[in-house]
Short mmCIF file of C-alpha atoms and ligand atoms in Angstrom, two decimals:
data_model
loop_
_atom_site.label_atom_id
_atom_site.label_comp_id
_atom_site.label_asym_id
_atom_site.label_seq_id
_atom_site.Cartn_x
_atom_site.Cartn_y
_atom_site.Cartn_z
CA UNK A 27 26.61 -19.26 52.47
CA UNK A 28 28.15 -17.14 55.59
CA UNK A 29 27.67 -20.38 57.60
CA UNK A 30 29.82 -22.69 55.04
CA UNK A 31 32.33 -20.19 54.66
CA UNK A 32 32.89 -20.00 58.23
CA UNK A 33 32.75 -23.50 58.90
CA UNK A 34 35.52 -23.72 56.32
CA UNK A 35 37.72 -20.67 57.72
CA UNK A 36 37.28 -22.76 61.45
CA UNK A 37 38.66 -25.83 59.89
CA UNK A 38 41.90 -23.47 58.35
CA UNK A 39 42.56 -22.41 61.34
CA UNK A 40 42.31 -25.60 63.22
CA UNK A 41 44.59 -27.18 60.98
CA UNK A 42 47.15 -24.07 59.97
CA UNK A 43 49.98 -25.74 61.81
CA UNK A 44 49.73 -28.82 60.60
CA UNK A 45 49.26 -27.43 57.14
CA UNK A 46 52.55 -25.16 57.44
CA UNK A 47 54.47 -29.09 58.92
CA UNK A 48 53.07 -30.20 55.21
CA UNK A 49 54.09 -27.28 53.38
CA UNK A 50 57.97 -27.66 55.18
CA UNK A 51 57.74 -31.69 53.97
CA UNK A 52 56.94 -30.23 50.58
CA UNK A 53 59.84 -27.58 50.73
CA UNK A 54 62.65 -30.35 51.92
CA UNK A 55 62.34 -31.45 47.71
CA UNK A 56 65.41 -29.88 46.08
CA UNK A 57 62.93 -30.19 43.20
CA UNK A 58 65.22 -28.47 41.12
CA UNK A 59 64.11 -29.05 37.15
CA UNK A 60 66.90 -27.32 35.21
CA UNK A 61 69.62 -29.80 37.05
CA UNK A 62 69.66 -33.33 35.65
CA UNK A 63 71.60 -34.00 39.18
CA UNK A 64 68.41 -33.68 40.91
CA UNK A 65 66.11 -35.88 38.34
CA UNK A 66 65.48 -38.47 41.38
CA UNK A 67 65.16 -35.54 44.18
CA UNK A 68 62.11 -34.07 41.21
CA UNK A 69 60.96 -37.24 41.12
CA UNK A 70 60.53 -37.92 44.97
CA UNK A 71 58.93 -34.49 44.98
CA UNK A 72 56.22 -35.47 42.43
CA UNK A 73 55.56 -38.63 44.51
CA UNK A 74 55.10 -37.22 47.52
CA UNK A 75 52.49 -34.50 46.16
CA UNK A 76 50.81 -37.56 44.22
CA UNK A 77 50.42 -39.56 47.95
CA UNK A 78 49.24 -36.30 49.32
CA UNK A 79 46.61 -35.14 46.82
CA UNK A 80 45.47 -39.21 46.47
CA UNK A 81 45.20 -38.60 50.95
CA UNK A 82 42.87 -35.84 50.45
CA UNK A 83 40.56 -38.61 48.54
CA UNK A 84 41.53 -36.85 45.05
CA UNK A 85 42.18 -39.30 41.98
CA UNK A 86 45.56 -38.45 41.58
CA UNK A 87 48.00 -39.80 39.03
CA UNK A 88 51.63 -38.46 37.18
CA UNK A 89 51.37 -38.47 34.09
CA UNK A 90 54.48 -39.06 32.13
CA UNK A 91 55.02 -36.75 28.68
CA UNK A 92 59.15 -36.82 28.80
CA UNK A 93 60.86 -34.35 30.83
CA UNK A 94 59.37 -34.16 34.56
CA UNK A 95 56.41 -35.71 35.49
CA UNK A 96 53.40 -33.83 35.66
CA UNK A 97 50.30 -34.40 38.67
CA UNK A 98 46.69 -34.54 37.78
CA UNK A 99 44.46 -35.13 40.17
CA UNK A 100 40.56 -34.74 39.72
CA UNK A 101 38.10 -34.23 42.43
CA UNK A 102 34.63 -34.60 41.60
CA UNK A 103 31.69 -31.70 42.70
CA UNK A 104 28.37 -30.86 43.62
CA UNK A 105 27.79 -29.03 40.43
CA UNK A 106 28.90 -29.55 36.98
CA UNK A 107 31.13 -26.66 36.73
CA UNK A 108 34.89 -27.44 36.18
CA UNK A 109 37.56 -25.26 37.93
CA UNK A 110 41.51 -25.96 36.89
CA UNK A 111 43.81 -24.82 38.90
CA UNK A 112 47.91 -24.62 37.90
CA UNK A 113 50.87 -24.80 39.83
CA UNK A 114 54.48 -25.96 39.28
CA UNK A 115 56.00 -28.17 41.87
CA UNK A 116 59.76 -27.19 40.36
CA UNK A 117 62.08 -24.58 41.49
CA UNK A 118 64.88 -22.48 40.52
CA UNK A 119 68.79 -23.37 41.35
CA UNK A 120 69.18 -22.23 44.85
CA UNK A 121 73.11 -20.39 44.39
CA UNK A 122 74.39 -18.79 45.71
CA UNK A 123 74.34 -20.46 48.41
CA UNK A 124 76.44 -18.87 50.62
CA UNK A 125 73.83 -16.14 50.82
CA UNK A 126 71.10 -18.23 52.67
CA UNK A 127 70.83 -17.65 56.54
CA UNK A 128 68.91 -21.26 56.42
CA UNK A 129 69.61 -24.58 53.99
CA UNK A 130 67.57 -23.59 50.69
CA UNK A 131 65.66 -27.21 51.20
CA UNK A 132 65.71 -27.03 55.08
CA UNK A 133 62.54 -24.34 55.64
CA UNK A 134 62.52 -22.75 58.69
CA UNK A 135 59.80 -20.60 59.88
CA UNK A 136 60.62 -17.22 61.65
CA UNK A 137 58.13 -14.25 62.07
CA UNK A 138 55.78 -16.09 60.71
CA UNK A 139 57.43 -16.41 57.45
CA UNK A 140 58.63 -19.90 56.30
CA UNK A 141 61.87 -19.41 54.39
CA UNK A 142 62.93 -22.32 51.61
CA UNK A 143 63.55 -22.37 47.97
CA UNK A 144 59.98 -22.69 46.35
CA UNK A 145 58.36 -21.00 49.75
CA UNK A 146 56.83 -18.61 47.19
CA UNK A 147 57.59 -19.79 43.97
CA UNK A 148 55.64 -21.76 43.54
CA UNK A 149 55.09 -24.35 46.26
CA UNK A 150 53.72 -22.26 48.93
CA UNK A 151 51.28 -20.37 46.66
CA UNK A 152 49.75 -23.44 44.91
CA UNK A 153 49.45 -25.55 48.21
CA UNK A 154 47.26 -23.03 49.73
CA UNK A 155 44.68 -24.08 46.53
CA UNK A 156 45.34 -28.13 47.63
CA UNK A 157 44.91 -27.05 51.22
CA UNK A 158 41.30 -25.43 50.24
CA UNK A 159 40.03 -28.46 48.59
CA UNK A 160 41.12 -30.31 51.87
CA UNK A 161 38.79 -28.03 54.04
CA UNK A 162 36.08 -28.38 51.91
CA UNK A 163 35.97 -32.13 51.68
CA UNK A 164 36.58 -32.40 55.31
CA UNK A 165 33.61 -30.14 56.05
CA UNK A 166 31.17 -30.50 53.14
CA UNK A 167 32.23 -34.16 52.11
CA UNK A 168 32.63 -33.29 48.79
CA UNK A 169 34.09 -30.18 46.93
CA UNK A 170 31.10 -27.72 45.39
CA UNK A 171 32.35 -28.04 41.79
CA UNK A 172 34.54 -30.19 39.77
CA UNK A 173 38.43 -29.66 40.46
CA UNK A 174 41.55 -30.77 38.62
CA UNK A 175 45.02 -29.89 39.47
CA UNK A 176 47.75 -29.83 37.01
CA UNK A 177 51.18 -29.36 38.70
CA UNK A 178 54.22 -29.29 36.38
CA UNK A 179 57.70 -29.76 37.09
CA UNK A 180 59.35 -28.08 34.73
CA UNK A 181 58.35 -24.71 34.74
CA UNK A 182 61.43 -22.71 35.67
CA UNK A 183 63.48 -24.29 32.93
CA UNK A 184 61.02 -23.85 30.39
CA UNK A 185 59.94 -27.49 29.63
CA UNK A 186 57.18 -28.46 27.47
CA UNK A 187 55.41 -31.44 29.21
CA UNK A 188 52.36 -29.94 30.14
CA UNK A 189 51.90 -28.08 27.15
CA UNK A 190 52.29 -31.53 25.27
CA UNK A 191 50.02 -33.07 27.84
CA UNK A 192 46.77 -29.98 27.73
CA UNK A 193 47.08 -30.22 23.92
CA UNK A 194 46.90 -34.16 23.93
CA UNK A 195 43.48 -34.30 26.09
CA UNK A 196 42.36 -31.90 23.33
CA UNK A 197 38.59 -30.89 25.16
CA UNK A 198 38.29 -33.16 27.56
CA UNK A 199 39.48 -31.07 30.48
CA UNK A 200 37.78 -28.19 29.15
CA UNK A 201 37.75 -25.98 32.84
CA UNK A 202 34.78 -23.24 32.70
CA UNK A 203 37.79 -21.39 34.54
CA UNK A 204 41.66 -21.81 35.82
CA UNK A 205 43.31 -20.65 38.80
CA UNK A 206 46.76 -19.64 39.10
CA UNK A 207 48.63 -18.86 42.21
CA UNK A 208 52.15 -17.81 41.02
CA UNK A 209 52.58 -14.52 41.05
CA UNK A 210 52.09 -11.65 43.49
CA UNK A 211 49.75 -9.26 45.47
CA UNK A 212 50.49 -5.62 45.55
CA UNK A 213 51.78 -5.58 49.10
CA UNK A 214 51.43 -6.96 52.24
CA UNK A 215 47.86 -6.23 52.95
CA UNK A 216 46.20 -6.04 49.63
CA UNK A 217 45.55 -8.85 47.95
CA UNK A 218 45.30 -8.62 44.03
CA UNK A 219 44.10 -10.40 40.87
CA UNK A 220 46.68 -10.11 37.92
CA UNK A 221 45.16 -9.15 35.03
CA UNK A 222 48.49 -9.27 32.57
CA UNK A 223 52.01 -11.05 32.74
CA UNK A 224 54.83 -10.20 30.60
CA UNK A 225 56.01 -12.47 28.35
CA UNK A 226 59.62 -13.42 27.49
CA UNK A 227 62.17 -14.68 25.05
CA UNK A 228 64.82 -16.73 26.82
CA UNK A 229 68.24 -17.47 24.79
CA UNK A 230 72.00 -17.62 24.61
CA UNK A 231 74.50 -16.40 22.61
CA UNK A 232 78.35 -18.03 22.50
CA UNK A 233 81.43 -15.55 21.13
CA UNK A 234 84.15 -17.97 19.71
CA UNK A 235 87.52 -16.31 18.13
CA UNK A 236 90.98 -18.64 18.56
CA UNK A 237 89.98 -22.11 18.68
CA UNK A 238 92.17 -21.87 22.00
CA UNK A 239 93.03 -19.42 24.73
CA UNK A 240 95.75 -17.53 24.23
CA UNK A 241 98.59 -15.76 25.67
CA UNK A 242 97.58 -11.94 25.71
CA UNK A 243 100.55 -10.63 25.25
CA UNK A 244 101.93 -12.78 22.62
CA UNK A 245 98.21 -12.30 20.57
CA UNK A 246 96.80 -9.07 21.92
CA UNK A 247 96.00 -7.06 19.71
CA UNK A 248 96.58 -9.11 16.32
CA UNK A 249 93.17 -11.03 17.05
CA UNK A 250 89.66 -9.80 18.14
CA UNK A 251 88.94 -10.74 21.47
CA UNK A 252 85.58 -12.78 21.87
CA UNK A 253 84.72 -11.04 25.85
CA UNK A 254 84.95 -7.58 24.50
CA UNK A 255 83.03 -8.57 21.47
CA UNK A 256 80.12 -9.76 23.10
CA UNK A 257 80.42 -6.85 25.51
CA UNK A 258 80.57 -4.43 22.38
CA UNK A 259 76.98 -6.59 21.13
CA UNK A 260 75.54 -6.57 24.23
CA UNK A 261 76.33 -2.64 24.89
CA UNK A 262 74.83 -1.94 21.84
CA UNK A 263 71.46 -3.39 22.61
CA UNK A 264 70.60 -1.31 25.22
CA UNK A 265 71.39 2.78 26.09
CA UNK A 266 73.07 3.83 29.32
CA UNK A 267 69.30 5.07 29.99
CA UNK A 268 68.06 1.90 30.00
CA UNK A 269 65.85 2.07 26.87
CA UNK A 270 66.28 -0.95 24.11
CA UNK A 271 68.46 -0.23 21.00
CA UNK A 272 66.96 -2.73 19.12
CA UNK A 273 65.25 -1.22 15.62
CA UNK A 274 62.17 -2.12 15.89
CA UNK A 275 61.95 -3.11 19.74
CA UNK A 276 59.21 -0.86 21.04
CA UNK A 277 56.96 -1.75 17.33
CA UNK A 278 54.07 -3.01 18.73
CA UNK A 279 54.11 -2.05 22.21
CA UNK A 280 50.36 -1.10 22.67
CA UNK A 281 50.22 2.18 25.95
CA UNK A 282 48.27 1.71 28.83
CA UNK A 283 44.90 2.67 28.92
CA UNK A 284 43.50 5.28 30.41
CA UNK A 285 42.13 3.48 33.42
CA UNK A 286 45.45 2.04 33.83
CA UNK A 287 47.20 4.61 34.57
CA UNK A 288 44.06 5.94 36.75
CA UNK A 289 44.80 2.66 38.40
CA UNK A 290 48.31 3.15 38.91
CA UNK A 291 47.64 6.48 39.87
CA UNK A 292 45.71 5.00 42.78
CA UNK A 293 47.59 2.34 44.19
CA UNK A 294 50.28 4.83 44.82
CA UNK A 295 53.26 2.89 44.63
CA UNK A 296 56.08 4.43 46.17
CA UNK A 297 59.33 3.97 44.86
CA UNK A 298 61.38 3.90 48.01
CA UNK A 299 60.19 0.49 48.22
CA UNK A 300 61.48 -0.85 45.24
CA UNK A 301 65.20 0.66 46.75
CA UNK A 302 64.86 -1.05 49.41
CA UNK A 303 63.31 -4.45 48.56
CA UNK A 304 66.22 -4.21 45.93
CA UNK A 305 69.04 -3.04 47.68
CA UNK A 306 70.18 -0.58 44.70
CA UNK A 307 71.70 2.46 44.89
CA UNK A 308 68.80 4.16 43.38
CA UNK A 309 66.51 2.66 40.50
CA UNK A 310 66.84 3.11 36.68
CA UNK A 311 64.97 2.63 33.85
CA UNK A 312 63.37 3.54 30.87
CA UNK A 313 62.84 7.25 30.78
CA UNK A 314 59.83 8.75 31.01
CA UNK A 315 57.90 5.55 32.54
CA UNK A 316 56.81 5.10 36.38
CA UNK A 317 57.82 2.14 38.02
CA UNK A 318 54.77 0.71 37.62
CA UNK A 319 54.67 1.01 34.00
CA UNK A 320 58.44 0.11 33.63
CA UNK A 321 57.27 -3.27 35.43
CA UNK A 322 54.27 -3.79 33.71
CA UNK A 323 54.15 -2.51 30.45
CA UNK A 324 57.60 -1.88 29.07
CA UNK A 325 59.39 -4.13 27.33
CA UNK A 326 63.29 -5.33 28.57
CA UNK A 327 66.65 -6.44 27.55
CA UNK A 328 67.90 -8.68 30.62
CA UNK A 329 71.43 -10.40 30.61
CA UNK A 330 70.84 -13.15 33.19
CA UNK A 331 74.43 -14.21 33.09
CA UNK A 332 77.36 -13.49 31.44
CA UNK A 333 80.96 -15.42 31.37
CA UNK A 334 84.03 -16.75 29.31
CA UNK A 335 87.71 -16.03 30.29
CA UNK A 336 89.47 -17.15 33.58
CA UNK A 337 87.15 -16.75 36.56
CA UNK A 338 89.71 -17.68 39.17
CA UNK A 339 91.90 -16.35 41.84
CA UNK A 340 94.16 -13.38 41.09
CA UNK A 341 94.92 -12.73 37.24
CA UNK A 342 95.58 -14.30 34.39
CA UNK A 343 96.40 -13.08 31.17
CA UNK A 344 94.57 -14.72 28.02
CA UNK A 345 92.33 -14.22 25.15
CA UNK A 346 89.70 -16.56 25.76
CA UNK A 347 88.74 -18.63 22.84
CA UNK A 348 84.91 -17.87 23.69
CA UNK A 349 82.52 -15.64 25.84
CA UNK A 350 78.89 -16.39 26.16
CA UNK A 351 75.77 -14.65 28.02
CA UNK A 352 72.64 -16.07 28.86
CA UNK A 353 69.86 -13.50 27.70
CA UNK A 354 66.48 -12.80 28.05
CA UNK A 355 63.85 -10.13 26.82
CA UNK A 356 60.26 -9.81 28.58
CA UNK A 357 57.61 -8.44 26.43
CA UNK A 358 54.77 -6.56 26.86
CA UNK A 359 50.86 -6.58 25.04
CA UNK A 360 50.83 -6.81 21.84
CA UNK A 361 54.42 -8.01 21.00
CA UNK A 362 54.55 -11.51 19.66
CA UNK A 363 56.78 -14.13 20.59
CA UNK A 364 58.57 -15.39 17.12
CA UNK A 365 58.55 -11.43 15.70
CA UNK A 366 60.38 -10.45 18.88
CA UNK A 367 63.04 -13.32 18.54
CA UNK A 368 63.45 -12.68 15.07
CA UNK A 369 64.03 -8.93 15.79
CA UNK A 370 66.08 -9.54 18.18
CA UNK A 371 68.24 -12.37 16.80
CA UNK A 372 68.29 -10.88 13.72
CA UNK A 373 70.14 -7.39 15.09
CA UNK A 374 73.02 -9.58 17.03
CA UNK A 375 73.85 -11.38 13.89
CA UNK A 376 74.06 -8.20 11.80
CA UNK A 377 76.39 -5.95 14.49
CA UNK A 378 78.51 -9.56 15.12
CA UNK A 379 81.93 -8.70 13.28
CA UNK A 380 83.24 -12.00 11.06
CA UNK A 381 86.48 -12.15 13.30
CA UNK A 382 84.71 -13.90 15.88
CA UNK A 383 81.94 -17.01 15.32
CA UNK A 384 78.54 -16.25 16.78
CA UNK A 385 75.78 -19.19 17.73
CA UNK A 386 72.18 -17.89 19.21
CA UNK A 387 70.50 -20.81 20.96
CA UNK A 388 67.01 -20.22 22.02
CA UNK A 389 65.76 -21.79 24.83
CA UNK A 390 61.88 -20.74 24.54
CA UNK A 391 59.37 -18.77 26.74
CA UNK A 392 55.94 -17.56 25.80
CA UNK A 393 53.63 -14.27 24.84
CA UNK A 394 52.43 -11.30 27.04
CA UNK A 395 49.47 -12.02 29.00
CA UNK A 396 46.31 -9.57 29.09
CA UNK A 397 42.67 -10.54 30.66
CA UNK A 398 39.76 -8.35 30.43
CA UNK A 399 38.80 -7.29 33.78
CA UNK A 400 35.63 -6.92 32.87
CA UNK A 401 35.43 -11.00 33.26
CA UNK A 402 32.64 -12.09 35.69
CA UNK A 403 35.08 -14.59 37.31
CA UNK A 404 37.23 -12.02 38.27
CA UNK A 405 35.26 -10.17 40.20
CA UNK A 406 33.82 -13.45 41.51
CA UNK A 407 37.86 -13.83 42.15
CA UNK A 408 37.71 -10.35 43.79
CA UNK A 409 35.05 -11.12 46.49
CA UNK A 410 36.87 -14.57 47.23
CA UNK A 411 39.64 -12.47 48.19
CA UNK A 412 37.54 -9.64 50.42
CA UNK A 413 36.73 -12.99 52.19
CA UNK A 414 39.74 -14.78 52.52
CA UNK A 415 42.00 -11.53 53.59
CA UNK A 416 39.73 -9.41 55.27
CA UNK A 417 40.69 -6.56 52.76
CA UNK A 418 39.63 -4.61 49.95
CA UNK A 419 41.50 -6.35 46.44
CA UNK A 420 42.80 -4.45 43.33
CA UNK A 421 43.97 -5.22 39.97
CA UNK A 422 47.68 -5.31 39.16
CA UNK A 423 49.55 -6.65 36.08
CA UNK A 424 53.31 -8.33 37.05
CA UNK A 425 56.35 -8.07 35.36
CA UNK A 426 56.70 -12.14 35.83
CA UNK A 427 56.10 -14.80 32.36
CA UNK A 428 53.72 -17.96 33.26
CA UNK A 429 54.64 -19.11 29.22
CA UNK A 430 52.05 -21.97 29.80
CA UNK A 431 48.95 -19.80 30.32
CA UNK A 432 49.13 -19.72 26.57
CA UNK A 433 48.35 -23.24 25.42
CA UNK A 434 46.28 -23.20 28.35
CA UNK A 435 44.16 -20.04 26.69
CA UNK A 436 44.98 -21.62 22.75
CA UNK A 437 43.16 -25.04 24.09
CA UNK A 438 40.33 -24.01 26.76
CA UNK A 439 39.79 -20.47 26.21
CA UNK A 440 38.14 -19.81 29.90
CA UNK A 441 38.48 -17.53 32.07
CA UNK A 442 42.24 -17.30 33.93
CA UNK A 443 42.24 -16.10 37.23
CA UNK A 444 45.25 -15.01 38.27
CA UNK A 445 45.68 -15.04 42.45
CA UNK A 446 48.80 -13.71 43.53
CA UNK A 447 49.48 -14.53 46.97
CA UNK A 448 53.34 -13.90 46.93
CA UNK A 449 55.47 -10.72 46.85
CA UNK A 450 57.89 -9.35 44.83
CA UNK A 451 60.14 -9.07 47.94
CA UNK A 452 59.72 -12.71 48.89
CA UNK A 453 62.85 -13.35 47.07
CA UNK A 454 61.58 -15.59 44.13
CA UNK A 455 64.80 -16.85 42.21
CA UNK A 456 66.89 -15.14 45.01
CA UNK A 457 68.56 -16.23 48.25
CA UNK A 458 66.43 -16.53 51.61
CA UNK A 459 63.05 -16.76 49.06
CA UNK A 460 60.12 -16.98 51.69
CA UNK A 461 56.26 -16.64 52.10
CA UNK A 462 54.09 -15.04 54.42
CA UNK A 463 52.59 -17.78 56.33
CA UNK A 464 49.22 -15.10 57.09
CA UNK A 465 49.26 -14.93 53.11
CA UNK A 466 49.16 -18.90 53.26
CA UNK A 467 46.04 -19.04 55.38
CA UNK A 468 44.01 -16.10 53.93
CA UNK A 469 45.16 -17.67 50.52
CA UNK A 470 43.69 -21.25 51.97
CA UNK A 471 40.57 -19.36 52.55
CA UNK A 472 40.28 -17.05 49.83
CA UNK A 473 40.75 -20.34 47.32
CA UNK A 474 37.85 -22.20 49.03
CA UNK A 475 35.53 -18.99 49.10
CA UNK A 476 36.55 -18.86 45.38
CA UNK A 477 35.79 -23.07 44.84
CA UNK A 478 32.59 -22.33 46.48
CA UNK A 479 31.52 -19.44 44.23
CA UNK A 480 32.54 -19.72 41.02
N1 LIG B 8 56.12 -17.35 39.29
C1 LIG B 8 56.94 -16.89 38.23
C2 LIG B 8 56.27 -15.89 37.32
C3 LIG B 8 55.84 -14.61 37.99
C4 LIG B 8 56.70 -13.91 38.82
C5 LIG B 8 54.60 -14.11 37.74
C6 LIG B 8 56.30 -12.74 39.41
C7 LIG B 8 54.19 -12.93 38.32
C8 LIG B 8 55.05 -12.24 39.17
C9 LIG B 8 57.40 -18.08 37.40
O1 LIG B 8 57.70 -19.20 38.14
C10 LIG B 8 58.66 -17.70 36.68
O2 LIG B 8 59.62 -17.34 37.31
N2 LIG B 8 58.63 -17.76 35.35
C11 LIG B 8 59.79 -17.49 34.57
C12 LIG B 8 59.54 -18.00 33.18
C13 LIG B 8 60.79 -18.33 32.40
C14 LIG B 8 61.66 -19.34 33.10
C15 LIG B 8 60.44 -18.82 31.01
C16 LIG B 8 60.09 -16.00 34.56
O3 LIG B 8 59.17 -15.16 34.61
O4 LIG B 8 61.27 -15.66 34.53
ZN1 LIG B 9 56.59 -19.69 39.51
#
């Protein structure tokens, strides 16, 4: 076993530049899923990975279900055990773009840290599993268990292909486990297996009073104005504290258990570095909850956006005819997903006033995620990652949604390990989003340890 594993970490590090030359071709994709401007820049992406996975000697195809098109490539094993592993090949907008020191889609590597849109999320972090099968075909000739990749395109806009797809091959797939790289380790130098994810409701709502913008001084005053309406909602749905408003909210939020906060006791997280990763003033949240817990285990009210009115240069003085905000609330074990919209929806309709029209449009998400750590596969996951980083692993939940592990549990109900290789700090959905090309490598080697294993 030592011998194979080393004769697979030689090849990695043989090949690491050439890999981190693939993973910049990879990156140059403005793979961007929620913009129908880059459908054919998506598309080129999901070609490209096809070729590359079909290179490796995997039977790779896209399979189209509407929306992007999803990869599935199958490799087949020395045993008869079948290992999935996820990814999504689609990324988020890259504005503002006057941030970036680099092009978003033109990576550059400094410090050994490549820097691209999708460097972390989630391009980097699922390449390092297509780079393991590589080494292990190229040293072993074929992989030690079954493998199939699914790679979707549409996961940061919430699409629905792949969940249409899992639930059309009803048990033929049927994985004895499923890997995930797309979340994050604890820090730099300890590597972690997730063992929950929150889940989240993603929606909007629209404010519409005139049926025109009007002059604010000829109409101030005489009719409501839709901006400080939906600021007068949205204020009332969560305290200056930062807990939710929402009857009902906090319902079915289950506490952590014991040995979670034991846990959390022990990993010592230290806020200072959520200041500084951040760049806030100081942090804020719920009262009464550690960081940790806020992040984990506490449910939110987010607005991801909010607009309406004259945006330009200088002033101008109107009542807009409408205001709008994109929300979001994550949710933590046990809240479910159509109670919590519901709730939610429910409590903006009743505090909207009727001198102002008010449309909710949902726009989807999933459940919270918990796993038992008690899973053999995890701690098979755990040594895998001794290996791979040369350090001692631990178990973290993340604050992030993966609303596909759901169908994924609904249809196969395996085992999900969940391999963080990025960081919170790597800038996921921000500017300059990058990944630790070390984390790459001990990732690469860390996934075939795991291939090898489980
Ligand atoms: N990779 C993230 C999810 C994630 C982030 C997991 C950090 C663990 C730690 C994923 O690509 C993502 O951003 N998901 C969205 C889902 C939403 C668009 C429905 C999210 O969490 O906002
Ligand atoms: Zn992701």
């Amino acid at each position: 076993m030592k011998e194979n594993g080393n004769r697979q970490d030689a090849y990695i590090d043989t090949h690491k530049d050439r890999f981190i030359e693939e993973l910049k071709a990879f990156l140059r994709f403005p793979s961007v899923s929620a913009q129908q401007a880059r459908d054919a820049d998506t598309m080129a992406c999901a070609q490209w990975l096809r070729a590359h996975l079909a290179e490796l000697g995997l039977d790779a195809e896209m399979v189209d279900q509407g929306g992007q098109p999803i990869i599935v490539a199958r490799g087949a094993g020395a045993s008869g055990r079948r290992v999935a592993v996820y990814g999504h090949y689609d990324v988020q907008p890259e504005d503002p773009l006057d941030l970036w020191h680099n092009g978003p889609f033109d990576p550059i590597v400094k410090d050994n840290v490549i820097y691209a849109r999708g460097a972390t999320d989630d391009k980097g972090q699922f390449f390092a599993h297509v780079k393991a099968v590589e080494a292990l075909l190229q040293t072993e000739g074929r992989l030690p268990c079954n493998v199939v990749f699914l790679i979707e395109g549409e996961e940061e806009s919430g699409g629905e292909a792949l969940a249409r797809y899992v639930r059309s091959t009803g048990k033929d797939l049927n994985p004895d486990a499923l890997v995930i790289s797309d979340g994050d380790m604890h820090d730099a130098n300890t590597p972690a297996i997730n063992y929950g994810l929150r889940g989240i409701v993603t929606f909007e709502v629209t404010i519409t009073g005139p049926d025109h913008d009007l002059h604010s001084g000829a109409y101030g005053g005489a009719v409501a104005n839709p901006a400080v309406v939906l600021a007068q909602i949205l204020g009332q749905c969560v305290s200056p504290e930062g807990r939710v408003t929402i009857p009902g909210f906090y319902d079915d939020v289950i506490p952590l258990e014991d040995w979670e906060v034991e846990n959390i006791r022990k990993l010592q997280f230290d806020d200072q570095t959520l200041v500084r990763d951040t760049g806030s003033p100081r942090l804020h949240g719920e009262p009464g909850q550690g960081s940790l817990a806020r992040l984990w285990a506490r449910p939110t009210f987010e607005i991801n956006g909010i607009y309406g009115g004259y945006q330009g240069q200088h002033t101008k003085t109107i009542i807009p005819s409408r205001a709008a905000a994109k929300l979001s609330t994550r949710l933590v074990p046990n809240q479910e997903y159509d109670a919590m919209r519901d709730r939610v929806f429910d409590y903006i309709r009743s505090i909207c006033p009727d001198t102002v029209s008010l449309e909710i449009t949902e726009f989807g998400g999933g459940p919270p995620v918990l796993i038992d750590t008690a899973t053999p596969e995890l701690q098979v996951a755990m040594d895998a990652l001794r290996h791979g980083f040369n350090a001692e692993p631990v178990f973290t939940r993340s604050g992030g949604s993966i609303p596909i592990i759901t169908t994924f549990a609904q249809q196969w109900g395996c085992p999900i390990i969940l391999m963080g290789l990025g960081l919170d700090s790597d800038g996921p959905h921000s500017p300059n989003e990058h990944f630790s090309l070390d984390s790459f490598v001990k990732g690469i080697k860390a996934s075939a340890q795991l291939l090898k294993t489980i």
